[in-house]
Coordinates of C-alpha atoms (C1' of nucleotides) in Angstrom, one line a residue:
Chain A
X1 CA -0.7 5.7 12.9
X2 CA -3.4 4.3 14.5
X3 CA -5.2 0.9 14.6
X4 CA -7.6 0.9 11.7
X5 CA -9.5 -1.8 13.5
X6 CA -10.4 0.3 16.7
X7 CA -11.6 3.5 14.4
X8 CA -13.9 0.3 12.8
X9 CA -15.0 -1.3 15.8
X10 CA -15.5 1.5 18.5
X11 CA -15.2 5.1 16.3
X12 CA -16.8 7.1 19.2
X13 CA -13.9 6.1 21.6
X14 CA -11.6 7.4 18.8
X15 CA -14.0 10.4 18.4
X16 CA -14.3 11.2 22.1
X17 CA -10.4 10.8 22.6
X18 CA -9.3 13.2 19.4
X19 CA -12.2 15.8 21.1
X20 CA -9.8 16.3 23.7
X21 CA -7.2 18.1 21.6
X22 CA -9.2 21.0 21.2
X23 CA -8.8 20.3 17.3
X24 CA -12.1 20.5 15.0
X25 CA -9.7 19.7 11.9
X26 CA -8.1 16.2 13.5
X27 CA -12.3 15.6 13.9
X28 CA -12.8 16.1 10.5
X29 CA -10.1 14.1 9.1
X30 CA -11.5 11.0 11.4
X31 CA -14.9 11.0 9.7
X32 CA -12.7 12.2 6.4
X33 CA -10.9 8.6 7.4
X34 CA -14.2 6.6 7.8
X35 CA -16.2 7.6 4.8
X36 CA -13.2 6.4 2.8
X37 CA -12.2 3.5 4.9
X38 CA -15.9 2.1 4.1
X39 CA -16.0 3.4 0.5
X40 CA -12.7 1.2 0.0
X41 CA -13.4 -1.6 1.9
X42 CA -16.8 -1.9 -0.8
X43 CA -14.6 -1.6 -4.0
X44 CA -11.9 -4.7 -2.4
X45 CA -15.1 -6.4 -2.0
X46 CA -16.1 -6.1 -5.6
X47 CA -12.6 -6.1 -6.4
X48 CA -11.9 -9.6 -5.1
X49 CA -15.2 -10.9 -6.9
X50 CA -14.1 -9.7 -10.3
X51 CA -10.6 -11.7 -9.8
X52 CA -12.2 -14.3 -8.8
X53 CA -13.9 -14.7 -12.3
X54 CA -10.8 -14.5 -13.7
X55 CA -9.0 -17.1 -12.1
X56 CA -12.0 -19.3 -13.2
X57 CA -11.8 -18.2 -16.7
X58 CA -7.9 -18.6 -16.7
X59 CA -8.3 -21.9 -15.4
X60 CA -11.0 -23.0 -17.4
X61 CA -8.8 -21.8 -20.9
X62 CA -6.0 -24.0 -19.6
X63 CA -8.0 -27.1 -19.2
X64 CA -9.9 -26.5 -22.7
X65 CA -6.5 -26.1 -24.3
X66 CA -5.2 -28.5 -23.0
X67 CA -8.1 -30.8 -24.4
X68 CA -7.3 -29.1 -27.7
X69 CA -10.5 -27.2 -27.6
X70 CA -11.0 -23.8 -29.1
X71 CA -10.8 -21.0 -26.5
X72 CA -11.4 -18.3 -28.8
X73 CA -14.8 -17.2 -27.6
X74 CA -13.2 -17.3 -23.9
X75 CA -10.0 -15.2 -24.4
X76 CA -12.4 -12.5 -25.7
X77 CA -14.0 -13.2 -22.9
X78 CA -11.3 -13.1 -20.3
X79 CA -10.0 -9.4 -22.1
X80 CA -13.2 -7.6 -21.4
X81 CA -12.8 -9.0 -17.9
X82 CA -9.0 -8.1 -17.4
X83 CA -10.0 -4.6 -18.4
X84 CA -12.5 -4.0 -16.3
X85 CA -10.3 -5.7 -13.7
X86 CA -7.6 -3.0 -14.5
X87 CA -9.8 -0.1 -13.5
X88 CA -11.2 -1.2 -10.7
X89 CA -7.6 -1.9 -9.5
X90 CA -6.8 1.6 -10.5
X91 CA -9.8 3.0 -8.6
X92 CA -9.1 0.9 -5.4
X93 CA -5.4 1.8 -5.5
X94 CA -6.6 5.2 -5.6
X95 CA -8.6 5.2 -2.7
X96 CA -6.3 2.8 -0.4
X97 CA -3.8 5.5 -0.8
X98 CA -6.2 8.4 0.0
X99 CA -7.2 6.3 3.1
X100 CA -4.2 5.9 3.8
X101 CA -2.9 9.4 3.4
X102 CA -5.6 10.2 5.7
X103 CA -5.1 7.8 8.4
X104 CA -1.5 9.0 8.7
X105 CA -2.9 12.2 10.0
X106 CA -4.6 10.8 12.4
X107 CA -3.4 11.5 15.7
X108 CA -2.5 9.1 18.7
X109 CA -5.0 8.5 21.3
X110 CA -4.2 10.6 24.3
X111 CA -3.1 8.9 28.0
X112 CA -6.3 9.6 30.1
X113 CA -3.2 11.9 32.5
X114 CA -2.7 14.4 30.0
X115 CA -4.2 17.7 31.1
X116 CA -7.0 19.0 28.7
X117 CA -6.3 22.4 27.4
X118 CA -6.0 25.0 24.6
X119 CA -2.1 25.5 23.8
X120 CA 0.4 25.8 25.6
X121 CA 0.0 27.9 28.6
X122 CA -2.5 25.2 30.0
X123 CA 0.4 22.9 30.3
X124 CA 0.5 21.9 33.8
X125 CA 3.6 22.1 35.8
X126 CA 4.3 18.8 38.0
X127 CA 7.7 19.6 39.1
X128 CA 10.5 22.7 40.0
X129 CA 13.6 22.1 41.6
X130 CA 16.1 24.6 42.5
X131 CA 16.0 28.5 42.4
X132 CA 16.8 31.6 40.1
X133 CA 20.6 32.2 40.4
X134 CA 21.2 35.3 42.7
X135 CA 23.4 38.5 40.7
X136 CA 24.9 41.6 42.6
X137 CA 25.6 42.6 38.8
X138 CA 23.4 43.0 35.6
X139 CA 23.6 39.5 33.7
X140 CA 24.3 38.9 30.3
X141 CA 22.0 36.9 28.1
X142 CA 24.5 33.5 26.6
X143 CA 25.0 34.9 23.4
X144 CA 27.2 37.8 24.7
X145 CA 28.9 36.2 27.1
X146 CA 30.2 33.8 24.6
X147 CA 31.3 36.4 22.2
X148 CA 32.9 38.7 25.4
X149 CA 35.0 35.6 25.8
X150 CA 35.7 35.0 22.1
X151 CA 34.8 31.6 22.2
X152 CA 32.1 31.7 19.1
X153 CA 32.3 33.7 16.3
X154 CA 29.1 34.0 14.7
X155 CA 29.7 36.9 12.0
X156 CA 31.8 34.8 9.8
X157 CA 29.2 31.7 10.6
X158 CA 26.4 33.8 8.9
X159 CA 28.7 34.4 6.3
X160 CA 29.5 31.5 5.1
X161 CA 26.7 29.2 5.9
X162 CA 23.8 31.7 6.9
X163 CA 22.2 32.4 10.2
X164 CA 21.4 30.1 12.3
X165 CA 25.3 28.4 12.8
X166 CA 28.2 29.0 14.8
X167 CA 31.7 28.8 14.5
X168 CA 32.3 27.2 18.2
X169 CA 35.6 27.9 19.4
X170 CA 38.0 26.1 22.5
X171 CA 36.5 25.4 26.0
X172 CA 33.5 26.1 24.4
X173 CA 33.6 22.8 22.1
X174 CA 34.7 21.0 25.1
X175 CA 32.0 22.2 27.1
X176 CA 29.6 20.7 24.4
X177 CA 31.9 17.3 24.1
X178 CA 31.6 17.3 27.7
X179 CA 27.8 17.6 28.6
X180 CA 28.0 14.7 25.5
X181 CA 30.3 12.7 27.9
X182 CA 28.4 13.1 31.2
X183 CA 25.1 12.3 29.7
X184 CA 26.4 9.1 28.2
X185 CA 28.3 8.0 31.1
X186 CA 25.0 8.4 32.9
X187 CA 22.9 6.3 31.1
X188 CA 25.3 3.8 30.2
X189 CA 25.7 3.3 33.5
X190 CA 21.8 2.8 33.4
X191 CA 22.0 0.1 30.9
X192 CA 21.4 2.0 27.8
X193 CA 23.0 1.1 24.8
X194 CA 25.0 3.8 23.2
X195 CA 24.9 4.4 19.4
X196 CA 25.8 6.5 16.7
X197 CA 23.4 6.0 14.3
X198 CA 23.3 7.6 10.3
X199 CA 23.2 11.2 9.9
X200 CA 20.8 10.9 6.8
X201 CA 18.0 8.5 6.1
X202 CA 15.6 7.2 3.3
X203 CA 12.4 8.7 3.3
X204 CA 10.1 5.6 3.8
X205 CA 12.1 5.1 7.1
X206 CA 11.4 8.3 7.7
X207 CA 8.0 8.7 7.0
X208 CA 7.6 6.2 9.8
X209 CA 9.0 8.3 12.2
X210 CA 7.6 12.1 12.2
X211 CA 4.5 13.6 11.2
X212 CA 4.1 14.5 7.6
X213 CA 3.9 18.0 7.8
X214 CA 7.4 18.3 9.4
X215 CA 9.1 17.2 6.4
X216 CA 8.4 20.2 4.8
X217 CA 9.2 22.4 7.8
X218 CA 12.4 20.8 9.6
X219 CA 13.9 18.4 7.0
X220 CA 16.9 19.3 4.9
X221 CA 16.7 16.8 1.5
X222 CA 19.6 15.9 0.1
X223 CA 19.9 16.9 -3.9
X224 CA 19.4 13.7 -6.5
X225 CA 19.3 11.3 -3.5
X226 CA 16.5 9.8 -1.4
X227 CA 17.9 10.6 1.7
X228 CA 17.2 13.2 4.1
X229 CA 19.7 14.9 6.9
X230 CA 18.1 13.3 10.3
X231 CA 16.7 16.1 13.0
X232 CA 17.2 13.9 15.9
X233 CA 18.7 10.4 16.4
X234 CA 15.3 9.5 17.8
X235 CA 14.5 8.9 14.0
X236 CA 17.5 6.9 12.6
X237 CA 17.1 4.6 16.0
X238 CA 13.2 4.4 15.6
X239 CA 14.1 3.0 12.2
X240 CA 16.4 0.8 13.2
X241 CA 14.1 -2.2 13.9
X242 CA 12.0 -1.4 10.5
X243 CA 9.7 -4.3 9.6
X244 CA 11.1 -6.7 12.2
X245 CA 9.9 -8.5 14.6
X246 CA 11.8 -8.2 18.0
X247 CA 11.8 -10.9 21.0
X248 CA 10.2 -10.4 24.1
X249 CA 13.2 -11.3 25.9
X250 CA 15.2 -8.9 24.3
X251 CA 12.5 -5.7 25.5
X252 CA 13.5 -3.3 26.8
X253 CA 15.9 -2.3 24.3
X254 CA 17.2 0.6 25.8
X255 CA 19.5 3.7 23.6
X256 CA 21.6 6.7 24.4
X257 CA 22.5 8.0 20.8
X258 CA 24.3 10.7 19.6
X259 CA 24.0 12.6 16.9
X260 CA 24.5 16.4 15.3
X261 CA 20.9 17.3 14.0
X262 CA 19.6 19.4 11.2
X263 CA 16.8 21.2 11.0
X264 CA 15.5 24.0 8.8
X265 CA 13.2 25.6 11.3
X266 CA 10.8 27.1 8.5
X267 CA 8.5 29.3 9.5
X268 CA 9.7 29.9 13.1
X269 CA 9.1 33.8 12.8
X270 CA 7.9 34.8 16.2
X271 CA 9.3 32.1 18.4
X272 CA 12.1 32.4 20.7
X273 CA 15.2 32.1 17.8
X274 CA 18.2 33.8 20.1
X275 CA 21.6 32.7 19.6
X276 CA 21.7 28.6 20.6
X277 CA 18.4 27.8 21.2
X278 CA 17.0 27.5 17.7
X279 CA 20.4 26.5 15.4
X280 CA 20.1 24.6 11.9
X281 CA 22.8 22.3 13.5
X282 CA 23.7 21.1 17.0
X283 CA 24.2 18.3 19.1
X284 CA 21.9 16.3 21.1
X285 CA 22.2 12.8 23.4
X286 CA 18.5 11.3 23.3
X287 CA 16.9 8.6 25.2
X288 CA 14.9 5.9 22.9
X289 CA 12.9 2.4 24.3
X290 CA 11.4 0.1 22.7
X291 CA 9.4 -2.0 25.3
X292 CA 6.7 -3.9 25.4
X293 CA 3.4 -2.6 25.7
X294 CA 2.6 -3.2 29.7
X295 CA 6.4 -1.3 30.3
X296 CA 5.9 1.9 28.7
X297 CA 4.4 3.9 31.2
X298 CA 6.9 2.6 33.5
X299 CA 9.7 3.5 31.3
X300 CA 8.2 7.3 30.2
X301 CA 8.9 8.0 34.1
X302 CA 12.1 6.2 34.0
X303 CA 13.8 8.9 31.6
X304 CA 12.1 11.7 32.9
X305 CA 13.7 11.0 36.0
X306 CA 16.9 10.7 34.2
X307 CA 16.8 14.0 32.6
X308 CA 16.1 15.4 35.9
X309 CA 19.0 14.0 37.8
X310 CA 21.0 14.9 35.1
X311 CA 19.4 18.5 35.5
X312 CA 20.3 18.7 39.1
X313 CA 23.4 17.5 39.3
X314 CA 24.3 20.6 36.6
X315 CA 22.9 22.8 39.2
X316 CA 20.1 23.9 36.2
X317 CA 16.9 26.1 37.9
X318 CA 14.5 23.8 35.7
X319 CA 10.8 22.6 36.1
X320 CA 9.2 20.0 34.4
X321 CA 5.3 20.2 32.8
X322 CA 2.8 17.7 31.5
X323 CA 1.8 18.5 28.3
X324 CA -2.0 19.6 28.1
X325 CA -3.9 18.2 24.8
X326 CA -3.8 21.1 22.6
X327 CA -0.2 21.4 22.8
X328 CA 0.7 17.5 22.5
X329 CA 1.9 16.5 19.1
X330 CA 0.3 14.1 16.7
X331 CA 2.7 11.3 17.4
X332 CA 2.8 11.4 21.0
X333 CA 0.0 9.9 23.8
X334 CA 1.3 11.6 26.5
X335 CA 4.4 14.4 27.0
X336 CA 6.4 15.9 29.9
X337 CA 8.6 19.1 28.2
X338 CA 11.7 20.1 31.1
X339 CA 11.8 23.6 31.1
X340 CA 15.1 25.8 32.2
X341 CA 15.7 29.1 33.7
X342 CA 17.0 31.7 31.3
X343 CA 18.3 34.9 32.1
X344 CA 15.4 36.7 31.2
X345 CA 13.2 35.3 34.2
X346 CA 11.8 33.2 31.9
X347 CA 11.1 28.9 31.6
X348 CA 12.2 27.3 28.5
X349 CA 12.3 24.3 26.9
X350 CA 15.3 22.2 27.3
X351 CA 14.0 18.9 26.2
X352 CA 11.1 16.8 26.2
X353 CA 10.1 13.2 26.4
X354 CA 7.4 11.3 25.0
X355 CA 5.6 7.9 24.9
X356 CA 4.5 7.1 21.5
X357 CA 2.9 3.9 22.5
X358 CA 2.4 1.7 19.5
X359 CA 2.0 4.5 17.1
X360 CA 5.5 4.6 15.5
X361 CA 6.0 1.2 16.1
X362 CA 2.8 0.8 13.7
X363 CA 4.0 2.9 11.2
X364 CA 7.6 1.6 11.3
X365 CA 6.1 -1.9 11.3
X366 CA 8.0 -3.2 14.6
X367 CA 6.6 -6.0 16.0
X368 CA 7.4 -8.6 19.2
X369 CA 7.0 -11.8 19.8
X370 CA 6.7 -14.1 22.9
X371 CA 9.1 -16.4 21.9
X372 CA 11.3 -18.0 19.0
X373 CA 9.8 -19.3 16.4
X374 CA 6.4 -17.9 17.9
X375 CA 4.1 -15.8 15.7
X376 CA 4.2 -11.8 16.1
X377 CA 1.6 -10.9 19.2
X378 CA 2.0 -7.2 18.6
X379 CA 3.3 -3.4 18.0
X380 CA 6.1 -2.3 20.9
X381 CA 5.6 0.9 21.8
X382 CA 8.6 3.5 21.6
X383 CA 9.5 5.6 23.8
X384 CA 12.1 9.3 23.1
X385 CA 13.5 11.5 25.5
X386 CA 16.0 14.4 25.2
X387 CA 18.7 13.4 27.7
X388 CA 20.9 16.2 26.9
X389 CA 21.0 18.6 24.7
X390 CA 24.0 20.4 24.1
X391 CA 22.5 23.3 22.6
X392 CA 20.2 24.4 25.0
X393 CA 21.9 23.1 28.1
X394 CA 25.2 25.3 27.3
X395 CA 22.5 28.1 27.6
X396 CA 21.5 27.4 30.7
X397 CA 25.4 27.2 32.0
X398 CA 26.6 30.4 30.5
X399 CA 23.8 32.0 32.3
X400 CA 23.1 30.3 35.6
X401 CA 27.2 30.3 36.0
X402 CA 27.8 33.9 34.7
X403 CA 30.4 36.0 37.1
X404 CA 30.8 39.8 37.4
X405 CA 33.9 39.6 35.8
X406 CA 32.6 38.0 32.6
X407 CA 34.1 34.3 33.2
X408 CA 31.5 31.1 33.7
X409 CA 32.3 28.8 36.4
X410 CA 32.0 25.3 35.0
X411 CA 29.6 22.8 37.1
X412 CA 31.9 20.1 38.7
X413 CA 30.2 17.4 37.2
X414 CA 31.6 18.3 34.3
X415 CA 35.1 19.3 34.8
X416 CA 36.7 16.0 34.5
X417 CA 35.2 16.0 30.9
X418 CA 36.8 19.2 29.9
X419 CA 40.5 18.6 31.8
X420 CA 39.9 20.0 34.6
X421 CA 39.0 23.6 33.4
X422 CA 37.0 25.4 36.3
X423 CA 36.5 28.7 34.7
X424 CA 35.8 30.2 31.6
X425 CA 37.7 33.4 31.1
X426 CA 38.5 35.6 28.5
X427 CA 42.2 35.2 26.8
X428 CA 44.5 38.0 27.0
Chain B
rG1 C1' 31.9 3.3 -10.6
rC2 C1' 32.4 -1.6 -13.5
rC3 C1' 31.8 -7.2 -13.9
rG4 C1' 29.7 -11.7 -11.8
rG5 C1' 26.2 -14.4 -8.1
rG6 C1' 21.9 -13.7 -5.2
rG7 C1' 17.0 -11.6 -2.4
rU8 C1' 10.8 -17.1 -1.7
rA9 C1' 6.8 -17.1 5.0
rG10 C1' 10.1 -16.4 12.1
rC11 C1' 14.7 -19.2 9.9
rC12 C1' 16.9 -22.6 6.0
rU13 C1' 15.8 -24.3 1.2
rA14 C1' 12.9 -26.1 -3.7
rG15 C1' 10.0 -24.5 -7.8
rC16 C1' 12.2 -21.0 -13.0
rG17 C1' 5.0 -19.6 -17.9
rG18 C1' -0.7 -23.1 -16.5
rA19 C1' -5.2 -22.6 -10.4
rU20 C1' -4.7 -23.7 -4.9
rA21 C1' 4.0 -21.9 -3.5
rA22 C1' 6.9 -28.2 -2.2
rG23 C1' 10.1 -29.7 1.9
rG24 C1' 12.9 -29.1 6.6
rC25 C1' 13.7 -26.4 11.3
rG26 C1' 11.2 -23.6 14.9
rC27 C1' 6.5 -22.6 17.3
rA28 C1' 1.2 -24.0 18.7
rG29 C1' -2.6 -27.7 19.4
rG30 C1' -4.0 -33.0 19.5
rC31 C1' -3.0 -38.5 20.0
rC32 C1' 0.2 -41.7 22.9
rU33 C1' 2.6 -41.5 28.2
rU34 C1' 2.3 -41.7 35.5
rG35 C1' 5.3 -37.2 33.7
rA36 C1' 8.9 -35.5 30.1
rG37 C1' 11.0 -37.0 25.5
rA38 C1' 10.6 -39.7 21.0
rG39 C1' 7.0 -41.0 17.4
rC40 C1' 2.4 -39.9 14.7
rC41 C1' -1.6 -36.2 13.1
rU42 C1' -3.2 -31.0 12.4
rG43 C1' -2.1 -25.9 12.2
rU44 C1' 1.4 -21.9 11.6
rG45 C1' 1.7 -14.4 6.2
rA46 C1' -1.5 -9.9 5.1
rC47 C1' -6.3 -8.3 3.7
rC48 C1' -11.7 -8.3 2.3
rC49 C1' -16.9 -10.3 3.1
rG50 C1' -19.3 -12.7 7.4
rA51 C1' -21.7 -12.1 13.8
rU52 C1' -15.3 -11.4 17.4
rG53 C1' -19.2 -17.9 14.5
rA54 C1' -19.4 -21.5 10.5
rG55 C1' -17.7 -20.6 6.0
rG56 C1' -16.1 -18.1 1.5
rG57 C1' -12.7 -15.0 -1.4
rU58 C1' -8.4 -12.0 -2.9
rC59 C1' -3.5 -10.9 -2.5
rG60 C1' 1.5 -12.4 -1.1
rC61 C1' 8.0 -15.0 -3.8
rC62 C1' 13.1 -7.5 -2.5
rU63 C1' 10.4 -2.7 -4.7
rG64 C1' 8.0 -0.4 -9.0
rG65 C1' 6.6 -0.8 -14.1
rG66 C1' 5.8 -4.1 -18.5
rU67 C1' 4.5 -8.6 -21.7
rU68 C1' 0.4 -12.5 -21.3
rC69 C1' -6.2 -15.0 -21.1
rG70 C1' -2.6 -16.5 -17.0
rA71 C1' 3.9 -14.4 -13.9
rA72 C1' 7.7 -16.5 -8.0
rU73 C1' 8.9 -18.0 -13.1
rC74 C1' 9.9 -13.8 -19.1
rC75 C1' 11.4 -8.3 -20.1
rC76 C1' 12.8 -3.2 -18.1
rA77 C1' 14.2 0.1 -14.0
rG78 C1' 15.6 0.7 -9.0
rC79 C1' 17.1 -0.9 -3.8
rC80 C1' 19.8 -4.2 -0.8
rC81 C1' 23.3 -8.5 0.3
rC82 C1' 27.8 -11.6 -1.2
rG83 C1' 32.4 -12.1 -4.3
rG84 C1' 36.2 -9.7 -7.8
rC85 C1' 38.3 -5.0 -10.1
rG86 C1' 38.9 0.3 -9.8
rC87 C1' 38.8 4.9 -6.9
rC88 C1' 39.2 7.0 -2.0
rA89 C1' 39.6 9.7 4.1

RNA sequence: GCCGGGGUAGCCUAGCGGAUAAGGCGCAGGCCUUGAGAGCCUGUGACCCGAUGAGGGUCGCCUGGGUUCGAAUCCCAGCCCCGGCGCCA
């Protein structure tokens, strides 16, 4: 969320900023936001005056008593207040939580970079390295040149567990264990911490972590618990630090996790949903900071330029695009998305990496502080990259490395993860 | 899953129905000192009103309910931590 201070103090920088997504309903829920935010600020006001009687009252029945006075007349007194207290508390409860409610749909402020526009064909490319792969033969699209080599079986998937999984099968495993391996021995060799965080998570963590509306769309719930299956690590590692306060000599903390993520992918009708690249379940390395504020920036460029390394050295056709303001999340001040080459001619998202600035941090309550023993100066700011996701990025091999013959030459970065197979080929 | 013990400010600990949560450590500021240290003094959570002032007020003792004029304190439910028993890959 945002800082309720700055919609206060300067509204029309908030205004202005939230204009720029191209959103007349995030508008509306600002001035939604301030009405409210004024309306309770009145009622704690009168709030506060009415417990202050109270106190007076209490204290004034324990001195009387105490003198062996008769308090009779007072207690009557002191129940008309308490029940006028009581419904003023109800009614300012009421509307802190509808404030509230409404702030969290605030969006963040935007990075003055991000490119204005309407969705998401006015993203603006930055970047593209490599070229389209070159066939003297008709290419296959990844999903049948997996089954031609038998190495999924997605009939008794669907079967069993519905669309939307896969039975992976032999080299095809190790190719996903293996783009794991190489993304991890990359960044630990950066200095990032690897981790294997929970697979489910408590909603309040959670609610800390994505926008609202998402629970409903991506979130599987787990029955007769509080706990939800995670859709990225980025969540359970956000989490993590929950209402603490961190040491500025700790930041940057600096993640690889792993996890398998699960996602419902409600309402996806239309969008791109063939074979691997929108699945209920798969595997994913991600990239998570927390930094101080004054490093962020820094660090957004940081993992992009990890992802893209990682990207080149797999030989991946792939461009990279800033993410224009009506196609920017609600969480997110600024976004690059890397984009692949698939088979059909077309760019497609293979990750993407944000800076959150102090939004989740806010939420999450994740503070630093200067020194030990020195009072909390401020929100980090969190940063959460795909560094590889297994998914998508098996895509892009099957079909950049396609042969006539059917088999899939493997990139030599990854060979020594996968025993030294070279080639996919189909069994006899 | 069952039986004990516990959860108090950045950390450690007291209070266990009568306002303002005691003390220590750490941290910040001041006095003293050529400087540092020691010693002494003051401050050290969130929120609301107020002018980003002076000042005033409310809340805060794991979370949520309840009892009471009044709850850190009593009652109920839940979460987490530490022991012991059971079950288990």
């Amino acid at each position: 969320m945002i800082d309720v201070k700055l919609i206060r103090e300067n509204p029309d920088l908030v205004r202005e900023n939230i204009r720029r997504r191209n959103d007349p309903e995030k508008l509306r829920i600002l001035e939604e936001f301030i009405e409210a935010d004024r309306q309770w600020r009145l009622m704690q006001t009168e709030l506060n005056n009415l417990r202050k009687k109270r106190n007076q009252l209490s204290f004034e029945i324990a001195q009387r008593k105490k003198a062996g006075e008769d308090v009779t007349q007072l207690l009557i007194e002191a129940e008309m207040l308490q029940n006028k207290i009581k419904e003023m508390e109800d009614a300012t409860e009421e509307y802190r939580r509808k404030s509230i409610s409404i702030l969290m749909r605030i969006p963040n402020l935007l990075h003055e970079s991000v490119p204005y526009g309407r969705d998401e064909n006015d993203n603006v490319e930055i970047r593209r390295w490599g070229s389209p792969p070159k066939f003297d033969f008709k290419p296959k699209g990844h999903l049948e040149i997996a089954l031609d080599l038998g190495l999924i079986d997605e009939e008794r998937a669907n079967k069993v567990a519905g669309s939307g999984f896969y039975y992976l099968k032999e080299e095809l495993v190790l190719l996903d264990l293996a783009i794991e391996r190489f993304a991890i021995d990359f960044l630990r060799e950066r200095g990032y911490i690897l981790i294997e965080p929970p697979f489910m998570l408590r909603r309040k963590p959670y609610e800390g972590c994505v926008d609202l509306a998402d629970f409903e769309t991506v979130m599987y719930k787990v029955e007769n618990e509080d706990t939800y299956l995670i859709a990225t690590s980025e969540h359970p590692i956000a989490a993590m630090y929950m209402n603490e306060v961190l040491d500025e000599k700790d930041l940057p903390l600096k993640f690889v996790g792993i996890s398998t993520n699960f996602r419902r992918e409600v309402g996806t009708h239309g969008k791109y949903t063939k074979g691997f690249f929108r699945m209920h379940q798969f595997n994913k390395v991600e990239q998570f900071v927390f930094c101080l504020p004054n490093q962020s920036w820094e660090i957004h460029e940081e993992l992009q330029w990890n992802c893209e390394q990682m990207y080149r050295m797999l030989g991946l056709h792939h461009r990279v695009v800033n993410v224009c303001t009506g196609d920017i999340g609600t969480i997110a001040a600024k976004k690059y998305d890397t984009e692949v080459w698939m088979v059909d001619g077309k760019f497609r998202e293979i990750g993407s990496n944000s800076n959150c600035t102090d939004y989740q941090a806010r939420r999450l309550n994740i503070k630093y502080r200067e020194g030990t023993g020195k009072p909390p100066k401020g929100f980090v700011h969190t940063l959460n990259s795909t560094a590889l996701a297994t998914s998508r990025t098996m895509i892009a091999i099957l079909e950049h490395y396609q042969q006539k013959d059917g088999s899939v030459i493997m990139p030599e970065v990854l060979r020594p993860y996968m025993n030294g197979i070279e080639r996919l080929e189909r069994k006899k």
